[in-house]
PDB file of C-alpha atoms and ligand atoms in Angstrom:
ATOM      1  CA  UNK Y 217      17.147  -8.332 -19.536  1.00 45.00           C
ATOM      2  CA  UNK Y 218      14.114  -6.392 -18.353  1.00 49.00           C
ATOM      3  CA  UNK Y 219      15.082  -2.729 -18.265  1.00 63.00           C
ATOM      4  CA  UNK Y 220      11.587  -1.439 -17.646  1.00 71.00           C
ATOM      5  CA  UNK Y 221      11.488   1.185 -14.906  1.00 73.00           C
ATOM      6  CA  UNK Y 222      10.165  -0.525 -11.758  1.00 83.00           C
ATOM      7  CA  UNK Y 223       6.645   0.392 -10.821  1.00 94.00           C
ATOM      8  CA  UNK Y 224       5.787   1.652  -7.343  1.00 97.00           C
ATOM      9  CA  UNK Y 225       2.129   0.865  -6.751  1.00 97.00           C
ATOM     10  CA  UNK Y 226       0.471   2.291  -3.650  1.00 98.00           C
ATOM     11  CA  UNK Y 227      -2.719   0.595  -2.525  1.00 97.00           C
ATOM     12  CA  UNK Y 228      -4.719   2.447   0.109  1.00 96.00           C
ATOM     13  CA  UNK Y 229      -8.170   2.088   1.545  1.00 93.00           C
ATOM     14  CA  UNK Y 230     -10.095   2.515   4.747  1.00 86.00           C
ATOM     15  CA  UNK Y 231      -9.887  -0.560   7.018  1.00 78.00           C
ATOM     16  CA  UNK Y 232     -12.336  -3.202   5.897  1.00 74.00           C
ATOM     17  CA  UNK Y 233     -12.424  -2.336   2.186  1.00 82.00           C
ATOM     18  CA  UNK Y 234     -10.586  -5.538   1.295  1.00 83.00           C
ATOM     19  CA  UNK Y 235      -7.188  -4.089   0.414  1.00 89.00           C
ATOM     20  CA  UNK Y 236      -5.134  -6.834   2.068  1.00 89.00           C
ATOM     21  CA  UNK Y 237      -6.954  -9.610   0.173  1.00 91.00           C
ATOM     22  CA  UNK Y 238      -6.459  -7.817  -3.155  1.00 95.00           C
ATOM     23  CA  UNK Y 239      -2.749  -7.187  -2.493  1.00 95.00           C
ATOM     24  CA  UNK Y 240      -2.235 -10.835  -1.543  1.00 94.00           C
ATOM     25  CA  UNK Y 241      -3.890 -12.000  -4.759  1.00 97.00           C
ATOM     26  CA  UNK Y 242      -1.587  -9.776  -6.793  1.00 96.00           C
ATOM     27  CA  UNK Y 243       1.489 -11.056  -4.960  1.00 97.00           C
ATOM     28  CA  UNK Y 244       0.370 -14.662  -5.431  1.00 97.00           C
ATOM     29  CA  UNK Y 245      -0.034 -14.223  -9.193  1.00 98.00           C
ATOM     30  CA  UNK Y 246       3.010 -12.072  -9.995  1.00 97.00           C
ATOM     31  CA  UNK Y 247       6.406 -13.288  -8.796  1.00 96.00           C
ATOM     32  CA  UNK Y 248       8.009 -10.029  -9.972  1.00 95.00           C
ATOM     33  CA  UNK Y 249       6.122  -7.873  -7.469  1.00 96.00           C
ATOM     34  CA  UNK Y 250       7.307  -7.498  -3.913  1.00 96.00           C
ATOM     35  CA  UNK Y 251       5.338  -6.307  -0.903  1.00 96.00           C
ATOM     36  CA  UNK Y 252       6.879  -3.342   0.899  1.00 97.00           C
ATOM     37  CA  UNK Y 253       7.178  -4.459   4.513  1.00 97.00           C
ATOM     38  CA  UNK Y 254       6.450  -1.515   6.782  1.00 98.00           C
ATOM     39  CA  UNK Y 255       7.727  -0.914  10.278  1.00 98.00           C
ATOM     40  CA  UNK Y 256       5.046  -0.461  12.908  1.00 98.00           C
ATOM     41  CA  UNK Y 257       4.758   0.077  16.642  1.00 98.00           C
ATOM     42  CA  UNK Y 258       1.400  -1.795  16.627  1.00 97.00           C
ATOM     43  CA  UNK Y 259       1.519  -5.206  18.345  1.00 97.00           C
ATOM     44  CA  UNK Y 260       1.152  -8.203  15.993  1.00 97.00           C
ATOM     45  CA  UNK Y 261      -2.311  -9.722  15.447  1.00 93.00           C
ATOM     46  CA  UNK Y 262      -2.699 -13.498  15.620  1.00 93.00           C
ATOM     47  CA  UNK Y 263      -1.221 -15.067  12.448  1.00 92.00           C
ATOM     48  CA  UNK Y 264       0.890 -12.020  11.631  1.00 95.00           C
ATOM     49  CA  UNK Y 265       4.556 -12.815  11.128  1.00 96.00           C
ATOM     50  CA  UNK Y 266       7.373 -10.441  11.991  1.00 97.00           C
ATOM     51  CA  UNK Y 267       9.446  -9.672   8.897  1.00 96.00           C
ATOM     52  CA  UNK Y 268       6.647 -10.813   6.567  1.00 95.00           C
ATOM     53  CA  UNK Y 269       3.555  -8.758   7.386  1.00 94.00           C
ATOM     54  CA  UNK Y 270       5.382  -5.996   9.224  1.00 97.00           C
ATOM     55  CA  UNK Y 271       8.647  -5.280  10.973  1.00 98.00           C
ATOM     56  CA  UNK Y 272       7.180  -5.043  14.485  1.00 98.00           C
ATOM     57  CA  UNK Y 273       9.220  -2.416  16.264  1.00 98.00           C
ATOM     58  CA  UNK Y 274       9.180  -0.792  19.704  1.00 97.00           C
ATOM     59  CA  UNK Y 275       8.563   2.940  19.934  1.00 97.00           C
ATOM     60  CA  UNK Y 276      12.159   3.777  20.874  1.00 97.00           C
ATOM     61  CA  UNK Y 277      13.562   1.971  17.840  1.00 97.00           C
ATOM     62  CA  UNK Y 278      10.962   3.591  15.583  1.00 98.00           C
ATOM     63  CA  UNK Y 279      11.814   7.082  16.898  1.00 97.00           C
ATOM     64  CA  UNK Y 280      15.493   6.396  16.407  1.00 98.00           C
ATOM     65  CA  UNK Y 281      14.815   5.397  12.804  1.00 98.00           C
ATOM     66  CA  UNK Y 282      12.877   8.659  12.304  1.00 98.00           C
ATOM     67  CA  UNK Y 283      15.819  10.644  13.733  1.00 98.00           C
ATOM     68  CA  UNK Y 284      18.208   8.737  11.471  1.00 98.00           C
ATOM     69  CA  UNK Y 285      16.009   9.616   8.457  1.00 97.00           C
ATOM     70  CA  UNK Y 286      15.536   5.977   7.564  1.00 97.00           C
ATOM     71  CA  UNK Y 287      11.914   6.436   6.468  1.00 98.00           C
ATOM     72  CA  UNK Y 288      10.638   7.562   3.056  1.00 97.00           C
ATOM     73  CA  UNK Y 289       7.399   8.234   4.867  1.00 98.00           C
ATOM     74  CA  UNK Y 290       5.891   7.592   8.258  1.00 98.00           C
ATOM     75  CA  UNK Y 291       2.612   8.486   9.933  1.00 97.00           C
ATOM     76  CA  UNK Y 292       0.447   8.002  13.010  1.00 95.00           C
ATOM     77  CA  UNK Y 293      -2.452   5.719  12.101  1.00 90.00           C
ATOM     78  CA  UNK Y 294      -5.079   4.643  14.676  1.00 82.00           C
ATOM     79  CA  UNK Y 295      -2.738   5.580  17.544  1.00 88.00           C
ATOM     80  CA  UNK Y 296       0.278   3.641  16.283  1.00 95.00           C
ATOM     81  CA  UNK Y 297       3.217   4.603  14.101  1.00 98.00           C
ATOM     82  CA  UNK Y 298       3.791   3.090  10.676  1.00 98.00           C
ATOM     83  CA  UNK Y 299       6.606   3.788   8.230  1.00 98.00           C
ATOM     84  CA  UNK Y 300       8.195   2.722   4.955  1.00 98.00           C
ATOM     85  CA  UNK Y 301      11.982   2.528   5.037  1.00 97.00           C
ATOM     86  CA  UNK Y 302      14.245   3.715   2.225  1.00 95.00           C
ATOM     87  CA  UNK Y 303      15.789   0.246   2.434  1.00 94.00           C
ATOM     88  CA  UNK Y 304      12.603  -1.392   1.106  1.00 93.00           C
ATOM     89  CA  UNK Y 305      12.576   0.737  -2.046  1.00 93.00           C
ATOM     90  CA  UNK Y 306      16.321   0.382  -2.589  1.00 92.00           C
ATOM     91  CA  UNK Y 307      16.142  -3.406  -2.286  1.00 91.00           C
ATOM     92  CA  UNK Y 308      13.283  -3.616  -4.804  1.00 91.00           C
ATOM     93  CA  UNK Y 309      15.071  -1.318  -7.248  1.00 89.00           C
ATOM     94  CA  UNK Y 310      18.250  -3.400  -6.952  1.00 91.00           C
ATOM     95  CA  UNK Y 311      16.416  -6.608  -7.836  1.00 90.00           C
ATOM     96  CA  UNK Y 312      14.326  -5.010 -10.614  1.00 89.00           C
ATOM     97  CA  UNK Y 313      10.946  -5.945  -9.169  1.00 94.00           C
ATOM     98  CA  UNK Y 314       7.841  -3.800  -8.844  1.00 96.00           C
ATOM     99  CA  UNK Y 315       6.894  -2.814  -5.311  1.00 97.00           C
ATOM    100  CA  UNK Y 316       3.432  -2.669  -3.775  1.00 97.00           C
ATOM    101  CA  UNK Y 317       2.773  -0.462  -0.729  1.00 97.00           C
ATOM    102  CA  UNK Y 318      -0.110  -0.934   1.669  1.00 95.00           C
ATOM    103  CA  UNK Y 319      -0.090   2.491   3.349  1.00 96.00           C
ATOM    104  CA  UNK Y 320      -2.663   5.067   4.437  1.00 93.00           C
ATOM    105  CA  UNK Y 321      -3.388   8.318   2.564  1.00 95.00           C
ATOM    106  CA  UNK Y 322      -0.671  10.177   4.511  1.00 96.00           C
ATOM    107  CA  UNK Y 323       1.916   7.625   3.440  1.00 97.00           C
ATOM    108  CA  UNK Y 324       0.612   7.641  -0.135  1.00 97.00           C
ATOM    109  CA  UNK Y 325       1.071  11.412  -0.330  1.00 97.00           C
ATOM    110  CA  UNK Y 326       4.631  11.276   1.013  1.00 98.00           C
ATOM    111  CA  UNK Y 327       5.649   8.426  -1.313  1.00 97.00           C
ATOM    112  CA  UNK Y 328       4.251  10.354  -4.289  1.00 97.00           C
ATOM    113  CA  UNK Y 329       6.139  13.492  -3.196  1.00 96.00           C
ATOM    114  CA  UNK Y 330       9.376  11.501  -3.171  1.00 95.00           C
ATOM    115  CA  UNK Y 331       8.586   9.309  -6.187  1.00 95.00           C
ATOM    116  CA  UNK Y 332       6.270  11.237  -8.555  1.00 95.00           C
ATOM    117  CA  UNK Y 333       6.026   8.214 -10.916  1.00 95.00           C
ATOM    118  CA  UNK Y 334       4.432   6.090  -8.182  1.00 97.00           C
ATOM    119  CA  UNK Y 335       0.789   5.297  -8.839  1.00 97.00           C
ATOM    120  CA  UNK Y 336      -1.917   5.422  -6.200  1.00 98.00           C
ATOM    121  CA  UNK Y 337      -4.906   3.076  -6.156  1.00 98.00           C
ATOM    122  CA  UNK Y 338      -7.656   3.768  -3.641  1.00 97.00           C
ATOM    123  CA  UNK Y 339     -10.021   0.952  -2.781  1.00 96.00           C
ATOM    124  CA  UNK Y 340     -13.541   1.849  -1.709  1.00 95.00           C
ATOM    125  CA  UNK Y 341     -16.197  -0.290  -0.067  1.00 92.00           C
ATOM    126  CA  UNK Y 342     -19.463  -0.458  -2.053  1.00 93.00           C
ATOM    127  CA  UNK Y 343     -21.463   1.118   0.811  1.00 93.00           C
ATOM    128  CA  UNK Y 344     -21.232   2.268   4.436  1.00 88.00           C
ATOM    129  CA  UNK Y 345     -23.312  -0.743   5.576  1.00 88.00           C
ATOM    130  CA  UNK Y 346     -20.923  -3.107   3.843  1.00 89.00           C
ATOM    131  CA  UNK Y 347     -17.927  -1.308   5.363  1.00 88.00           C
ATOM    132  CA  UNK Y 348     -19.419  -1.747   8.867  1.00 85.00           C
ATOM    133  CA  UNK Y 349     -20.095  -5.418   8.181  1.00 86.00           C
ATOM    134  CA  UNK Y 350     -16.546  -6.049   6.986  1.00 84.00           C
ATOM    135  CA  UNK Y 351     -15.025  -4.216   9.965  1.00 82.00           C
ATOM    136  CA  UNK Y 352     -17.079  -6.430  12.299  1.00 81.00           C
ATOM    137  CA  UNK Y 353     -16.249  -9.602  10.423  1.00 75.00           C
ATOM    138  CA  UNK Y 354     -12.540  -9.195  11.095  1.00 63.00           C
ATOM    139  CA  UNK Y 355     -13.195 -10.107  14.743  1.00 67.00           C
ATOM    140  CA  UNK Y 356      -9.838  -8.864  16.006  1.00 65.00           C
ATOM    141  CA  UNK Y 357     -11.010  -5.424  17.081  1.00 69.00           C
ATOM    142  CA  UNK Y 358     -12.427  -4.254  20.414  1.00 81.00           C
ATOM    143  CA  UNK Y 359     -15.669  -2.191  20.201  1.00 82.00           C
ATOM    144  CA  UNK Y 360     -13.636   0.943  20.961  1.00 84.00           C
ATOM    145  CA  UNK Y 361     -11.057   0.307  18.249  1.00 78.00           C
ATOM    146  CA  UNK Y 362     -13.890  -0.616  15.862  1.00 82.00           C
ATOM    147  CA  UNK Y 363     -15.542   2.767  16.422  1.00 85.00           C
ATOM    148  CA  UNK Y 364     -12.169   4.527  15.992  1.00 79.00           C
ATOM    149  CA  UNK Y 365     -11.560   2.661  12.738  1.00 77.00           C
ATOM    150  CA  UNK Y 366     -15.044   3.454  11.408  1.00 87.00           C
ATOM    151  CA  UNK Y 367     -14.562   7.187  12.005  1.00 87.00           C
ATOM    152  CA  UNK Y 368     -11.071   6.970  10.535  1.00 84.00           C
ATOM    153  CA  UNK Y 369     -12.517   5.207   7.460  1.00 88.00           C
ATOM    154  CA  UNK Y 370     -14.708   8.197   6.658  1.00 90.00           C
ATOM    155  CA  UNK Y 371     -11.762  10.542   7.182  1.00 92.00           C
ATOM    156  CA  UNK Y 372      -9.676   8.367   4.874  1.00 92.00           C
ATOM    157  CA  UNK Y 373     -12.331   8.248   2.117  1.00 94.00           C
ATOM    158  CA  UNK Y 374     -12.312  12.071   2.085  1.00 95.00           C
ATOM    159  CA  UNK Y 375      -8.816  11.832   0.530  1.00 97.00           C
ATOM    160  CA  UNK Y 376      -9.948   9.908  -2.577  1.00 96.00           C
ATOM    161  CA  UNK Y 377      -8.940  12.805  -4.829  1.00 97.00           C
ATOM    162  CA  UNK Y 378      -5.221  12.281  -4.079  1.00 97.00           C
ATOM    163  CA  UNK Y 379      -5.171   8.926  -5.913  1.00 98.00           C
ATOM    164  CA  UNK Y 380      -4.902   8.012  -9.595  1.00 98.00           C
ATOM    165  CA  UNK Y 381      -7.392   5.117  -9.565  1.00 98.00           C
ATOM    166  CA  UNK Y 382     -10.543   4.436  -7.557  1.00 97.00           C
ATOM    167  CA  UNK Y 383     -11.549   0.812  -7.248  1.00 96.00           C
ATOM    168  CA  UNK Y 384     -14.910  -0.105  -5.720  1.00 96.00           C
ATOM    169  CA  UNK Y 385     -14.533  -3.503  -4.102  1.00 95.00           C
ATOM    170  CA  UNK Y 386     -18.038  -4.823  -4.753  1.00 92.00           C
ATOM    171  CA  UNK Y 387     -16.890  -8.346  -5.509  1.00 94.00           C
ATOM    172  CA  UNK Y 388     -13.346  -9.503  -4.800  1.00 94.00           C
ATOM    173  CA  UNK Y 389     -12.798 -11.263  -8.154  1.00 96.00           C
ATOM    174  CA  UNK Y 390     -14.234  -8.361 -10.112  1.00 96.00           C
ATOM    175  CA  UNK Y 391     -12.127  -5.855  -8.158  1.00 96.00           C
ATOM    176  CA  UNK Y 392      -9.052  -8.038  -8.629  1.00 97.00           C
ATOM    177  CA  UNK Y 393      -9.562  -8.088 -12.405  1.00 97.00           C
ATOM    178  CA  UNK Y 394      -9.490  -4.308 -12.422  1.00 97.00           C
ATOM    179  CA  UNK Y 395      -6.451  -4.075 -10.112  1.00 98.00           C
ATOM    180  CA  UNK Y 396      -4.644  -6.497 -12.424  1.00 97.00           C
ATOM    181  CA  UNK Y 397      -5.647  -4.358 -15.426  1.00 98.00           C
ATOM    182  CA  UNK Y 398      -4.172  -1.270 -13.724  1.00 98.00           C
ATOM    183  CA  UNK Y 399      -0.894  -3.099 -13.123  1.00 97.00           C
ATOM    184  CA  UNK Y 400      -0.632  -4.461 -16.671  1.00 96.00           C
ATOM    185  CA  UNK Y 401      -1.474  -1.097 -18.268  1.00 97.00           C
ATOM    186  CA  UNK Y 402       0.851   0.889 -16.031  1.00 96.00           C
ATOM    187  CA  UNK Y 403       3.692  -1.498 -16.824  1.00 94.00           C
ATOM    188  CA  UNK Y 404       3.491  -0.588 -20.513  1.00 93.00           C
ATOM    189  CA  UNK Y 405       3.276   3.179 -20.074  1.00 93.00           C
ATOM    190  CA  UNK Y 406       5.612   4.737 -22.631  1.00 93.00           C
ATOM    191  CA  UNK Y 407       8.075   6.216 -20.138  1.00 90.00           C
ATOM    192  CA  UNK Y 408       8.515   2.835 -18.437  1.00 90.00           C
ATOM    193  CA  UNK Y 409       9.413   0.905 -21.580  1.00 89.00           C
ATOM    194  CA  UNK Y 410      10.649   3.451 -24.144  1.00 91.00           C
ATOM    195  CA  UNK Y 411      14.033   1.687 -24.001  1.00 89.00           C
ATOM    196  CA  UNK Y 412      12.609  -1.078 -26.179  1.00 90.00           C
ATOM    197  CA  UNK Y 413      11.658   1.228 -29.075  1.00 93.00           C
ATOM    198  CA  UNK Y 414      14.955   3.094 -28.746  1.00 94.00           C
ATOM    199  CA  UNK Y 415      16.895  -0.176 -28.975  1.00 94.00           C
ATOM    200  CA  UNK Y 416      15.046  -1.089 -32.194  1.00 95.00           C
ATOM    201  CA  UNK Y 417      16.062   2.239 -33.729  1.00 96.00           C
ATOM    202  CA  UNK Y 418      19.700   1.894 -32.819  1.00 94.00           C
TER     203      UNK Y 418
HETATM  204  P1  5GP D 841      -3.244  -2.337  10.098  1.00 90.69           P
HETATM  205  O1  5GP D 841      -2.853  -1.974  11.510  1.00 90.69           O
HETATM  206  O2  5GP D 841      -4.699  -2.668   9.977  1.00 90.69           O
HETATM  207  O3  5GP D 841      -2.334  -3.373   9.501  1.00 90.69           O
HETATM  208  O4  5GP D 841      -3.011  -1.032   9.229  1.00 90.69           O
HETATM  209  C1  5GP D 841      -3.632   0.160   9.583  1.00 90.69           C
HETATM  210  C2  5GP D 841      -3.397   1.213   8.532  1.00 90.69           C
HETATM  211  O5  5GP D 841      -2.008   1.566   8.471  1.00 90.69           O
HETATM  212  C3  5GP D 841      -3.772   0.755   7.115  1.00 90.69           C
HETATM  213  O6  5GP D 841      -4.499   1.811   6.503  1.00 90.69           O
HETATM  214  C4  5GP D 841      -2.439   0.580   6.433  1.00 90.69           C
HETATM  215  O7  5GP D 841      -2.524   0.839   5.046  1.00 90.69           O
HETATM  216  C5  5GP D 841      -1.604   1.638   7.130  1.00 90.69           C
HETATM  217  N1  5GP D 841      -0.165   1.379   6.999  1.00 90.69           N
HETATM  218  C6  5GP D 841       0.470   0.196   7.014  1.00 90.69           C
HETATM  219  N2  5GP D 841       1.787   0.356   6.833  1.00 90.69           N
HETATM  220  C7  5GP D 841       1.979   1.685   6.680  1.00 90.69           C
HETATM  221  C8  5GP D 841       3.141   2.501   6.436  1.00 90.69           C
HETATM  222  O8  5GP D 841       4.269   2.038   6.322  1.00 90.69           O
HETATM  223  N3  5GP D 841       2.945   3.833   6.356  1.00 90.69           N
HETATM  224  C9  5GP D 841       1.715   4.422   6.479  1.00 90.69           C
HETATM  225  N4  5GP D 841       1.635   5.728   6.338  1.00 90.69           N
HETATM  226  N5  5GP D 841       0.600   3.688   6.687  1.00 90.69           N
HETATM  227  C10 5GP D 841       0.739   2.347   6.798  1.00 90.69           C
END
């Protein structure tokens, strides 16, 4: 039986740095990692599935969940509310899988306050020009929301110091190799697998 302490891995980045692609690659390769499905008041984009990408929630329900203290963390991001429920973390812990969070820097800070062993990975675009290009390429944003997201990206990058790892996404395969290396190394940190050595000594 795997008694290693589950890993909580927070992946944050400004919009357009390629975080979603990298998280999806990790989830496709490792069956023992689960994606933490956030609640949001943002409307779904085309191809987004309720209960898979997000729990799409109306504002009243979200506020009720805040009042009922159902969130580990929640924040306003780009004019909408996003939150991680305690239920997500409990469910992952119960099934012994690692959990990956795609949250902004505010969420990352709150998760780390509640779970100091959680690790934070911040993904950076290689340059401002490349960030602008990637934001445009998404094609689902209006010019106004694009401008909002660009300004927010700079504000988000200013929080790089709150993370444990900085990953420049210059090339998706190269960046993925390094994200994978972070996961594999963190999994064998002494405090997460000391039980094995202790069992040998018993
Ligand atoms: P998007 O609307 O593009 O899916 O996400 C916008 C931003 O909200 C991203 O930076 C994403 O990481 C962040 N986000 C998604 N879910 C959560 C959450 O549960 N909590 C917080 N704090 N941020 C979130």
